[in-house]
XYZ file of C-alpha atoms in Angstrom:
621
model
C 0.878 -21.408 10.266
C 4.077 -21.268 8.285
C 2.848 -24.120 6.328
C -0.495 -23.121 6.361
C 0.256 -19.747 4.319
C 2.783 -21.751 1.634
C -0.228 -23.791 1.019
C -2.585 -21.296 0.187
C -0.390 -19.308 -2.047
C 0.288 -22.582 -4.043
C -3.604 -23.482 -3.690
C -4.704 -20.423 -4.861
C -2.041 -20.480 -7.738
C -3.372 -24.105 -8.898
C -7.236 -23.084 -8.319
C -6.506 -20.169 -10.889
C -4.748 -22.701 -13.202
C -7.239 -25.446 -13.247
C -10.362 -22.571 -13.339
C -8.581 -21.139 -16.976
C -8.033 -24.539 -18.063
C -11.467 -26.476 -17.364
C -13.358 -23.514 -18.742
C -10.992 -23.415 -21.587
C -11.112 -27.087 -22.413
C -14.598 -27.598 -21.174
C -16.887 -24.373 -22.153
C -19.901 -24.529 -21.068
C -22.768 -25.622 -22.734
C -26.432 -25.726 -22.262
C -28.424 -29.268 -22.200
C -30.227 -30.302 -25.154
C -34.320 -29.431 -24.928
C -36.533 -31.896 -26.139
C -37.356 -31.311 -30.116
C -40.409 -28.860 -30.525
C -42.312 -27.560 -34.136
C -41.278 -24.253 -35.557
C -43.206 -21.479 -35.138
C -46.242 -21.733 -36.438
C -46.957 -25.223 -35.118
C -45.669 -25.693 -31.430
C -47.615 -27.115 -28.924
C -48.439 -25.240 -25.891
C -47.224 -28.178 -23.261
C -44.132 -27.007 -24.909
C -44.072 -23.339 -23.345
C -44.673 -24.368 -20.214
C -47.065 -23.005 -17.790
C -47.933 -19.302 -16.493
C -47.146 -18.306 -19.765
C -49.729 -15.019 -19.145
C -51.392 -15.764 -22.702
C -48.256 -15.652 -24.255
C -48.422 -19.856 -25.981
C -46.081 -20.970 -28.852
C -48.937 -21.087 -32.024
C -50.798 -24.021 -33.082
C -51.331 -23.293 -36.603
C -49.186 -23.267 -39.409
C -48.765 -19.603 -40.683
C -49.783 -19.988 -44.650
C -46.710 -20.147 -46.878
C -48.284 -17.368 -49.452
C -45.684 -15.878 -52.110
C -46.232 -12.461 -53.804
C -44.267 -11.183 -56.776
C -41.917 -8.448 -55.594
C -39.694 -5.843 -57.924
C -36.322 -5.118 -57.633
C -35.559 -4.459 -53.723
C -34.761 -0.757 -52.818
C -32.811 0.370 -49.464
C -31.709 3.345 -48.033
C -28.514 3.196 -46.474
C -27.212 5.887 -43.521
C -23.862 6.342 -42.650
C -22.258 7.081 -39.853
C -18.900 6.843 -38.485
C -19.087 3.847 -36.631
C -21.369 1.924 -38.649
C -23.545 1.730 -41.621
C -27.020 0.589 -41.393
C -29.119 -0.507 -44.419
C -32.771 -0.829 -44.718
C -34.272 -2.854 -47.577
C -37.885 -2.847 -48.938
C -38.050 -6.812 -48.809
C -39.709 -7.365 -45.831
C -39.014 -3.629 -44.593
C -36.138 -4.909 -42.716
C -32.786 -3.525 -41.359
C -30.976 -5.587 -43.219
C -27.563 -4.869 -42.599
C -25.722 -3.608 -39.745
C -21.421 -2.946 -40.235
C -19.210 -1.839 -37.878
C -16.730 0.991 -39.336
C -13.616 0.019 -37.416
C -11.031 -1.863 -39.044
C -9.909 -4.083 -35.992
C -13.370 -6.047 -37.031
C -11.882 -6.790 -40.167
C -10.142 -9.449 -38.116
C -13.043 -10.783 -36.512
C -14.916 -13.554 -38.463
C -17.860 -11.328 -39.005
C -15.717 -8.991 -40.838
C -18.146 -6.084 -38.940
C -21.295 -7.437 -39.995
C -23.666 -7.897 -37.291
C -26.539 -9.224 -39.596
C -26.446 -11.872 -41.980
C -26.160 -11.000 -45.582
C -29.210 -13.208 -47.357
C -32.367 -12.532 -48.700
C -35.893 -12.470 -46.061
C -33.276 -11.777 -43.015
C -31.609 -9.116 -41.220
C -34.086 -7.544 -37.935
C -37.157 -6.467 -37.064
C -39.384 -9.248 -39.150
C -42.916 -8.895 -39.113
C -45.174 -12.104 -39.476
C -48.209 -13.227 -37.022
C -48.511 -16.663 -35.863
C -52.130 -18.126 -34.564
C -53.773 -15.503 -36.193
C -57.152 -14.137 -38.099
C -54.847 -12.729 -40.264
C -51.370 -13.277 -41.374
C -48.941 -12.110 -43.895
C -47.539 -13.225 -47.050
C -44.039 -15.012 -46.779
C -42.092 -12.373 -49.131
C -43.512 -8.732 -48.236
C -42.205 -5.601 -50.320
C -42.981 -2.488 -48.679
C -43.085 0.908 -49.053
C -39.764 3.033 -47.261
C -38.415 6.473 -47.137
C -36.515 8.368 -45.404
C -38.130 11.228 -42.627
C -34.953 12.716 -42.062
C -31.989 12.501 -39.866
C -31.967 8.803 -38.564
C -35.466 8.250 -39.099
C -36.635 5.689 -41.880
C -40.589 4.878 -42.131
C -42.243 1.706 -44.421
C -45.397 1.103 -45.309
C -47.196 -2.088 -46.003
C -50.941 -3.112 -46.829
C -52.929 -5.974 -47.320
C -56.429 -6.452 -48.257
C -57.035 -6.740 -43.764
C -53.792 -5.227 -42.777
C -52.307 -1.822 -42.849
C -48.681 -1.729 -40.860
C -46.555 0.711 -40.460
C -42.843 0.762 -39.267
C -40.757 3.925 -37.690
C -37.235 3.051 -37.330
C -35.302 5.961 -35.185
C -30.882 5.430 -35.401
C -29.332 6.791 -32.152
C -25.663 6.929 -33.432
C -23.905 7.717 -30.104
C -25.585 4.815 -28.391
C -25.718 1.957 -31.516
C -29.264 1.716 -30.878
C -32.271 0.948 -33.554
C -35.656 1.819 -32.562
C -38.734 0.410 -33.821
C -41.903 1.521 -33.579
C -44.923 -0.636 -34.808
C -48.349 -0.264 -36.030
C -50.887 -2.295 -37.234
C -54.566 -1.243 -38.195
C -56.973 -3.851 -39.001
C -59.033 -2.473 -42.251
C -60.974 -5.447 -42.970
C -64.740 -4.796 -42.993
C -67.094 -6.023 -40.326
C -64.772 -7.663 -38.361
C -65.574 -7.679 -34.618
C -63.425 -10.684 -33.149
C -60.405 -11.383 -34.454
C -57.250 -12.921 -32.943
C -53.716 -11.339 -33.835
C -50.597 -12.970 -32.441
C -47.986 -10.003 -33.365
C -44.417 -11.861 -33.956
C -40.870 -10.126 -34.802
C -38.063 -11.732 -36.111
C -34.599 -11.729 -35.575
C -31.342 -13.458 -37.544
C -27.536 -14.234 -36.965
C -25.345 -16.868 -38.401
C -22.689 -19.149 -36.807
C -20.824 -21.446 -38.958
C -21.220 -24.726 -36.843
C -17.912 -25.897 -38.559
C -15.939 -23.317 -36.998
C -17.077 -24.084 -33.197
C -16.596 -27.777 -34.071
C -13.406 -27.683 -35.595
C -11.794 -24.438 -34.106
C -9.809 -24.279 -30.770
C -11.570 -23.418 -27.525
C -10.538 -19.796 -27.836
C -12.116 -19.504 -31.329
C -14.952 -21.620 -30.417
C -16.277 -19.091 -27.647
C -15.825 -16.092 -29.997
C -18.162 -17.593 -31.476
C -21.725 -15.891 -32.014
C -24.582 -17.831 -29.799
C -28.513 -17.703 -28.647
C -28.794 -15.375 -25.913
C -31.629 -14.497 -23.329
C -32.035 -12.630 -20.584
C -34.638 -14.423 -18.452
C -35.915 -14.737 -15.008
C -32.710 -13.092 -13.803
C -30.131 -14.827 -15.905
C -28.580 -14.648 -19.307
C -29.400 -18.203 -21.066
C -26.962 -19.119 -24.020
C -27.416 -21.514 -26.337
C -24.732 -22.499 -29.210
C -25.668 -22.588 -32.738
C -24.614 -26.694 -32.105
C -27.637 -26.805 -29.531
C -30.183 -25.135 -31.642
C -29.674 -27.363 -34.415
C -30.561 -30.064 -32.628
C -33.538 -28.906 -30.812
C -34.791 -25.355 -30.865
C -34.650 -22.705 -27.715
C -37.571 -21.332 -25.810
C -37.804 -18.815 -22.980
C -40.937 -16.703 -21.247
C -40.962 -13.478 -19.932
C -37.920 -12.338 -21.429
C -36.648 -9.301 -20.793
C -34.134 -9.011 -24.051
C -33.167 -11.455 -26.393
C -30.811 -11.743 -29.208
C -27.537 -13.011 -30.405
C -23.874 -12.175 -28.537
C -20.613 -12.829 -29.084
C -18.057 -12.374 -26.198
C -17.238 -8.802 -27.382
C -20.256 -8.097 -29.557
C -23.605 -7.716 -29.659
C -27.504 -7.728 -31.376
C -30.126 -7.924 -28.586
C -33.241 -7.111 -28.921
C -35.637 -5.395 -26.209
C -39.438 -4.976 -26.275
C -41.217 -2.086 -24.717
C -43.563 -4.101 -22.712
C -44.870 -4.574 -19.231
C -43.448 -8.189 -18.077
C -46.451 -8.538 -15.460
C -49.342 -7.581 -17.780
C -48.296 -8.719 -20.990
C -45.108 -11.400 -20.595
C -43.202 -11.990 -23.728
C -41.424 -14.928 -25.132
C -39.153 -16.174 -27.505
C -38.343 -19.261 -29.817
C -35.033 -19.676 -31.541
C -34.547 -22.774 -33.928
C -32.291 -23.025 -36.806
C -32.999 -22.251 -40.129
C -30.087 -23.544 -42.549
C -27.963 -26.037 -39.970
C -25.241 -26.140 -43.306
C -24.272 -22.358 -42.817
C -25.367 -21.803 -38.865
C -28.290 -19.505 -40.343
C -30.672 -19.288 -36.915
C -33.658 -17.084 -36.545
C -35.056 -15.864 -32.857
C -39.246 -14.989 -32.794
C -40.308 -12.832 -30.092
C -43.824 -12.967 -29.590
C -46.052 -11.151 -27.640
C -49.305 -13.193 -27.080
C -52.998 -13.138 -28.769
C -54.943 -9.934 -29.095
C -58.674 -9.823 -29.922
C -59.324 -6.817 -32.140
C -62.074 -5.679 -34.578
C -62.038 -3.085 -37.575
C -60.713 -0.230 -36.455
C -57.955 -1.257 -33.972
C -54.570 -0.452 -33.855
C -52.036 -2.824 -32.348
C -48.669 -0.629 -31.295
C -45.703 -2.111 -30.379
C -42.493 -0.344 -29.364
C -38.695 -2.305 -29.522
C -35.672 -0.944 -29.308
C -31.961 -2.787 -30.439
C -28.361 -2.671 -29.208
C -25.976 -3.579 -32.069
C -22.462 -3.032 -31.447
C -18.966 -3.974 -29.399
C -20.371 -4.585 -25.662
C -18.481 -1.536 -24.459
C -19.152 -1.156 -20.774
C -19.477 2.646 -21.224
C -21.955 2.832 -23.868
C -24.294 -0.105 -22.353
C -24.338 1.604 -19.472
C -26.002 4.736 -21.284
C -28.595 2.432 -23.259
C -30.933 2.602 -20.552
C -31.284 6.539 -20.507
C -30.979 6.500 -24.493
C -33.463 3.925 -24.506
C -35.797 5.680 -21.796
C -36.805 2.791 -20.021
C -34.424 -0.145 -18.169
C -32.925 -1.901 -21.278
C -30.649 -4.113 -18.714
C -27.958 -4.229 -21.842
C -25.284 -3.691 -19.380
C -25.951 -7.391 -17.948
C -24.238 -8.632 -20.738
C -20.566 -7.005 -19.365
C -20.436 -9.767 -16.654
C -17.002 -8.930 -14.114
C -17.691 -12.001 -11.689
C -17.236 -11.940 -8.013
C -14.353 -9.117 -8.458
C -16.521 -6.188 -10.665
C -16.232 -4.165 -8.171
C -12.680 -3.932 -9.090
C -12.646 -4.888 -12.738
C -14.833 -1.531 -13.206
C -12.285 0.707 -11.494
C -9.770 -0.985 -13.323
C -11.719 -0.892 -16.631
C -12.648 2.730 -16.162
C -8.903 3.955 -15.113
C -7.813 1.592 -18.302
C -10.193 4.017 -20.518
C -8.797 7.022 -19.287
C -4.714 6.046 -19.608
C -5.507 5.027 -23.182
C -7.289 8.128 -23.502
C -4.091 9.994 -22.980
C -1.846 7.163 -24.587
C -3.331 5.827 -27.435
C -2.065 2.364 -27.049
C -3.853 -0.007 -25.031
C -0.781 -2.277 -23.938
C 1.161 0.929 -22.565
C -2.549 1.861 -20.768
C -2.084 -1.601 -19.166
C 1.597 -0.983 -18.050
C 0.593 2.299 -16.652
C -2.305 0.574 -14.809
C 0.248 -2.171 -13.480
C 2.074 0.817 -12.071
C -0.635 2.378 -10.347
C -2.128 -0.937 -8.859
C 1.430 -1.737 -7.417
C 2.180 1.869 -6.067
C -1.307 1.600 -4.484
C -0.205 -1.910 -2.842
C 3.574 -1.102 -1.785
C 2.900 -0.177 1.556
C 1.562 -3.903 2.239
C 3.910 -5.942 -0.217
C 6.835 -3.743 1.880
C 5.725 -5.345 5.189
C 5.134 -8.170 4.176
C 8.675 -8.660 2.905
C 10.230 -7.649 5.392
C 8.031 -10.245 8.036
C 9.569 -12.767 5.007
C 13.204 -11.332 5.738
C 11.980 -12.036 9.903
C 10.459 -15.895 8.835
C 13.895 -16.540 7.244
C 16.006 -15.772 10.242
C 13.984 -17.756 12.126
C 14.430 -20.668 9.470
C 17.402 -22.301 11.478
C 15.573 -22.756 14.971
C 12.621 -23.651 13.127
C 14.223 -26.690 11.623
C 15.733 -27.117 15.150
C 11.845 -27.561 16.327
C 10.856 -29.429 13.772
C 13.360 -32.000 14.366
C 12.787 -32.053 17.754
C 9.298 -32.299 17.938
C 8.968 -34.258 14.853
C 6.860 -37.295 16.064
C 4.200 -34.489 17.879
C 2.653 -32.084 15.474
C 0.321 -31.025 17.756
C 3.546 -29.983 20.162
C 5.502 -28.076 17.170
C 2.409 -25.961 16.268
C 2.513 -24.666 19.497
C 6.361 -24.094 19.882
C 6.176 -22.098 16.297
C 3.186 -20.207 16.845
C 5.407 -19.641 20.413
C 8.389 -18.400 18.380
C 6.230 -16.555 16.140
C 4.846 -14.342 18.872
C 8.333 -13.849 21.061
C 9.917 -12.635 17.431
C 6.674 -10.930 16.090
C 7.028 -12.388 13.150
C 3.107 -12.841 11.164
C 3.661 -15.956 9.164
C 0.656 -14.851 6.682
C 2.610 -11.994 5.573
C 4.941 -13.475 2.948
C 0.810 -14.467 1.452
C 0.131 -11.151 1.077
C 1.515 -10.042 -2.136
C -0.036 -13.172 -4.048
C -3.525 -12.784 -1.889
C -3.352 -9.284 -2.880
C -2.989 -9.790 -6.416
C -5.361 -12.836 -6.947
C -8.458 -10.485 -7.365
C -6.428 -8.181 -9.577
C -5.807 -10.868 -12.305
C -9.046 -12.658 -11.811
C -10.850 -9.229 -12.218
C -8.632 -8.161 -15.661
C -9.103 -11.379 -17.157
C -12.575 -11.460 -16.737
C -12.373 -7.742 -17.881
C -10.327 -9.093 -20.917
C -13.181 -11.762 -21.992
C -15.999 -9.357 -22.341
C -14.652 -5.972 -22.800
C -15.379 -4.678 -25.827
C -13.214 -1.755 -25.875
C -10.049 -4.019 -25.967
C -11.351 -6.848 -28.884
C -9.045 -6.789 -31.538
C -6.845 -3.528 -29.991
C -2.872 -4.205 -31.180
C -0.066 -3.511 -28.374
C 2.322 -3.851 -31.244
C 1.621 -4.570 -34.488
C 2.500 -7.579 -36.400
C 3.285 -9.033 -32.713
C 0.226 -8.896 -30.512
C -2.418 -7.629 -32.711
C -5.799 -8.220 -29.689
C -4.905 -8.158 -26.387
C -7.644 -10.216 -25.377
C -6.261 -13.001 -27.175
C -3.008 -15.068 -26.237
C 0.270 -14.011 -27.196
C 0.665 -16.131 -31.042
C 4.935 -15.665 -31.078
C 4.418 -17.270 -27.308
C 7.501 -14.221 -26.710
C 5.711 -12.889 -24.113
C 4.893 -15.807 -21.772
C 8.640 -16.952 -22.196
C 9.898 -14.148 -20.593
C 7.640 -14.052 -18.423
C 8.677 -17.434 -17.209
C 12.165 -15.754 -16.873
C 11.677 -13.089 -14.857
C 8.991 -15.099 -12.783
C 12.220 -17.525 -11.695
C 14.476 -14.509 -10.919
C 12.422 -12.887 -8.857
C 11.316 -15.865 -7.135
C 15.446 -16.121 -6.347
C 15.269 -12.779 -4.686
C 12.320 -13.587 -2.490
C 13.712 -14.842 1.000
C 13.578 -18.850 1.637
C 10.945 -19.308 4.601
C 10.568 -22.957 4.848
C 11.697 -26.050 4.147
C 13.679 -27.185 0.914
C 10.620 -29.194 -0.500
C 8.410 -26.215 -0.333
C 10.989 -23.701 -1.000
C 11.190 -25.513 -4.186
C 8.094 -25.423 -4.996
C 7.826 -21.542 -4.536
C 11.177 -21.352 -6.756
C 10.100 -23.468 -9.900
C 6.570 -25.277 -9.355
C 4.730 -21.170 -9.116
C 6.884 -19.685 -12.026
C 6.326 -23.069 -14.000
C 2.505 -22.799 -13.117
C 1.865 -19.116 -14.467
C 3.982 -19.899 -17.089
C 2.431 -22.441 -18.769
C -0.916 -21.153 -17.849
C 0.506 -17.591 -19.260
C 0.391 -19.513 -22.330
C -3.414 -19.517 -22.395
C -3.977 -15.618 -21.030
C -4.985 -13.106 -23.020
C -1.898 -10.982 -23.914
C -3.293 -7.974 -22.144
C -3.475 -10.338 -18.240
C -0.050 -11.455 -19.092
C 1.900 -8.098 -19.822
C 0.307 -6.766 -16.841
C 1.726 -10.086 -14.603
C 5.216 -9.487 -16.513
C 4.970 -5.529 -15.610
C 3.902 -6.420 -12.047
C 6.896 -9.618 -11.904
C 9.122 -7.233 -12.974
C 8.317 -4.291 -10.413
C 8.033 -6.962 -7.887
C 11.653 -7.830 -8.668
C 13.415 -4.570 -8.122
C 11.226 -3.877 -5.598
C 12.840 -6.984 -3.866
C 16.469 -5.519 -4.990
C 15.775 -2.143 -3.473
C 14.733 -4.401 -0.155
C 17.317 -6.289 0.067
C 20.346 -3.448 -0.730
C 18.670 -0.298 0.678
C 16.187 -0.479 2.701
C 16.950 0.350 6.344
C 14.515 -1.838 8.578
C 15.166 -5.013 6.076
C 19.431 -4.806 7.164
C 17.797 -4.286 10.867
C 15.974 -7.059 11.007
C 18.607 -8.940 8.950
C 20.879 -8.167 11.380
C 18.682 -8.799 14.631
C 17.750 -11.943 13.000
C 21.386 -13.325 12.680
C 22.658 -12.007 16.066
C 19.978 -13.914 17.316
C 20.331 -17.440 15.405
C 24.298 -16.633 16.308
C 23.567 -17.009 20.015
C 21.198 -20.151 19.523
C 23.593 -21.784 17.912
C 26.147 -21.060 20.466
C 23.707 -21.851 23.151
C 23.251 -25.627 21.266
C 27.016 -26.012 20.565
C 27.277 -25.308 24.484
C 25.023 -27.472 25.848
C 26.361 -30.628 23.404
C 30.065 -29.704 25.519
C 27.925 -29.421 28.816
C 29.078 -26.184 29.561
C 27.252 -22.687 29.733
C 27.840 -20.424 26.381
C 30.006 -17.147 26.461
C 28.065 -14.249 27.516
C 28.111 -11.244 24.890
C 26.900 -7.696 25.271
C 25.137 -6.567 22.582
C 26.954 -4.949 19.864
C 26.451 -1.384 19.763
C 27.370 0.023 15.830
C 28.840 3.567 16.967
C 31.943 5.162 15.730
C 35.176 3.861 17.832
C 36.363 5.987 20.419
C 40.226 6.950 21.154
C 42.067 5.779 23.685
C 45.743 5.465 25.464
C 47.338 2.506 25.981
C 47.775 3.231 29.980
C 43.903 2.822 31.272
C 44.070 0.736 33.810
C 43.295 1.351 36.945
C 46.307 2.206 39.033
C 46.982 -0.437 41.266
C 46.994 -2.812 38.152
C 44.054 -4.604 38.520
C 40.596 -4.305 36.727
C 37.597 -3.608 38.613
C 34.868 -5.459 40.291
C 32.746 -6.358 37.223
C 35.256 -7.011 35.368
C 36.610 -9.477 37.496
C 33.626 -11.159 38.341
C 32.636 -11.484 34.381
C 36.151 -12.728 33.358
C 36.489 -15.197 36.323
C 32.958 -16.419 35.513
C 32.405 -16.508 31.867
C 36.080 -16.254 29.974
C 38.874 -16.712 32.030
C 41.503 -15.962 29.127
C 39.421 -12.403 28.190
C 42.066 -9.049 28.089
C 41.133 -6.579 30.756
C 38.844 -3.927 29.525
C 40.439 -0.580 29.400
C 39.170 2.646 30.812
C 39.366 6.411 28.591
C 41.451 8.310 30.644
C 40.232 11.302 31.828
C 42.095 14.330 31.212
């Protein structure tokens, strides 16, 4: 069991090792799809069946160009972000982030690309009666506060668009209409399309690290259940389809543009088809289409849509749905793993310290001392049943010696030993076991969060605490303290695997420290650090520990006598348990009068130690 324990702590140190590593060296990435047409000419074997009516279109939309004048916007303000509306194509153009820390990030706070015909919200219509011109100019102005309208009218087409800013929540809603105005028409087929764009220079994913390559902005779906990502590398070589989407859109680990239609997925399914555009500067667009309509003069097609474009904060995605008024399912994109039951907690008490701190490394220092105050009761047993193992350590080796050839024999005779001494040999696991889902849970935290991208601990040293430490100061000393404390913890077992607890786990989290994100690593030196003068306190103050220390050694004292004995082949001296009281006085004349000592006393020294002084009796006065 002994062994058993040592092996999982090192297992479960090497499992989290080689899980950082392979996803760090080997991100994942979706399987090509076989080439298909661009909108406008897919095939419907393409899309799949039970598509609900919704079929990728079969005609080429008509590449018609109309002279436009000088494009107007109307830009609102806010102080998070700006967004800009333009009259070419009616779009929302651009989208930037206010905060500064974005300056760092490769988007510089622009969530849209900056080129002509992009941006959101793109109205065209593929398979249809009628379609629209490839450069539209229409009609905006501004209702009042948040609310932008345009207008746009063909000869068959009147559309109008309602876009609605909810500031608190970084949403953009859309509301769509389209009247058909043609004369005489009584069967017509519309297949309403909007468009989406993001950028992703491919050179940067190729050529950058594995860090920088999954900041990096990607495809992303959510689908049957699941969020689907594709890399701008995948969709240039074959584009991206999905049905009955719920969102879609473009995410980076800490940002985000998706896109949600107001639709019913059972009676009218939606899909999507994203396929690159300009494969030199990563320019992809994303078509959401929501399947044919028959209409005739007279109709009016609506269609509702609302956006999420901002830092994938766990607090504010979690209000999108109310904001939104119907289930969004934004928050999917703040993925915790198996532990978000306690990444949330952590996360939320995280908010709340910096809150009251202002600095997000001292919020994770604070939460370091709150997890371990929670956890000392446990981490205090259990080092003290590792004080226990390592005064058994001596008859332990006797056992394994002597029952070396019979494994089956030793278990037994330890597991024996464990129970006379009750001594749990899973203890000394408990403080790594314990903190596994801790560090798992805060680095998954760390690799979505959006409240922590780009936040400093101290400037000009670590500047984003979800990225690794760049001086490498911080991982160094962790390594340090990792190997003192590791010299405080009491040997249990064997020198081979004593060594490996001593160099091969601080060695391990060291190099992988390397790697973390600077926020998982201060709170693993905060926690090393507490763990070592908890061990200090242990070892010098605490009561039970010098007990059991004590019990421990009396005990391997009298073993040893007992084997030193039986190598002379006689019996071992008999010793009465040591009693720590305060001495007593007494005269030098306590013997019994007639000289001799009593009955016991006799009997003991003529049996056990001949050559032992006669005990002497307090007189009484």
């Amino acid at each position: 069991m002994q062994e058993t324990g040592k092996r999982l702590i090192v297992a479960v140190a090497l499992a989290l090792g080689v899980m950082f590593v392979f996803n760090m060296v080997f991100p994942q990435k979706d399987p090509p799809k076989p080439p298909v047409t661009d909108v406008g000419s897919g095939s419907a074997a393409a899309a799949g069946s039970g598509s609900a009516g919704v079929t990728p279109s079969t005609t080429t939309v008509p590449e018609v160009t109309v002279q436009r004048g000088p494009e107007q916007k109307i830009v609102i303000s806010y102080p998070r972000f700006t967004a800009t509306f333009s009259s070419y194509g009616g779009v929302l153009s651009s989208y930037h982030l206010s905060d500064p820390r974005y300056e760092k990030d490769q988007t510089k706070g622009e969530l849209l690309p900056s080129m002509s015909d992009t941006g959101a919200f793109g109205v065209n219509f593929a398979r249809s009666t009628f379609v629209l011109p490839k450069q539209t100019e229409w009609v905006g102005e501004k209702l009042g506060e948040g609310q932008v309208k345009f207008t746009y009218r063909t000869p068959e087409l009147e559309l109008e668009k309602v876009y609605e800013i909810d500031a608190a929540n970084f949403l953009v809603k859309l509301k769509l209409s389209v009247k058909v105005i043609a004369p005489g028409v009584t069967d017509a087929t519309e297949n309403l399309a909007l468009s989406v764009f993001a950028i992703q220079d491919p050179k940067h994913v190729i050529k950058g690290t594995s860090q920088e390559g999954d900041r990096a902005w990607f495809s992303s779906t959510l689908s049957e259940g699941k969020i689907k990502h594709t890399g701008v590398v995948s969709v240039i070589k074959a584009p991206r389809e999905e049905l009955g989407i719920v969102w879609t859109g473009y995410e980076h680990p800490y940002l985000l543009a998706a896109y949600v239609p107001k639709v019913d997925l059972l009676t009218s399914p939606t899909m999507k088809r994203t396929y690159i555009v300009d494969p030199t500067t990563g320019l992809m667009r994303t078509d959401i289409l929501f399947g044919d309509k028959k209409v005739k003069t007279g109709d009016v097609l609506t269609q509702e849509m609302v956006s999420y474009l901002g830092p994938k904060n766990y607090t504010t995605l979690t209000k999108a749905d109310e904001a939104a008024g119907f289930n969004t399912q934004f928050k999917e994109t703040i993925n915790l793993g198996w532990f978000s039951f306690i990444g949330k907690p952590l996360l939320w008490l995280l908010l709340k310290f910096y809150a009251v701190l202002g600095n997000w490394g001292l919020a994770i220092i604070l939460l370091t001392f709150l997890v371990k105050g929670v956890t000392i009761y446990w981490t205090t047993q259990s080092m003290r049943s590792m004080k226990a193992m390592a005064g058994l350590a001596p008859q332990m080796k006797v056992l394994q010696e002597k029952y070396k050839d019979d494994r089956a024999r030793l278990n037994t005779e330890m597991q024996a030993l464990y129970k006379v001494h009750s001594v749990n040999p899973i203890a000394g696991c408990l403080p790594i076991v314990m903190q596994m889902p801790v560090w798992l849970a805060l680095y998954r935290m760390l690799s979505t969060a959006g409240e922590l991208y780009q936040q400093p601990f101290i400037k000009g040293w670590i500047n984003d605490m979800t990225a690794p430490d760049p001086l490498h100061i911080l991982p160094v000393i962790l390594v340090i303290v990792m190997f003192l404390q590791a010299r405080l913890t009491p040997q249990t077992g064997d020198s081979r695997q004593q060594k490996i607890m001593q160099y091969g786990m601080p060695l391990g989290f060291g190099v992988m420290s390397f790697m973390f994100p600077a926020g998982l690593t201060l709170y693993i030196f905060t926690n090393t650090c507490l763990s070592a003068l908890h061990s200090v306190y242990m070892n010098k103050y605490d009561r039970k520990t010098k007990d059991i220390v004590a019990k421990m050694k009396a005990m391997a004292d009298a073993e040893a006598a007992k084997a030193e004995a039986a190598k002379k082949g006689t019996k071992p001296a008999k010793k009465k348990a040591v009693i720590d009281v305060a001495p007593t006085e007494t005269d030098d004349d306590t013997d019994d009068q007639d000289g001799t000592e009593s009955s016991a006393d006799a009997g003991e020294a003529g049996t056990s130690n001949p050559a032992r002084p006669r005990k002497k009796k307090k007189r009484r006065k």
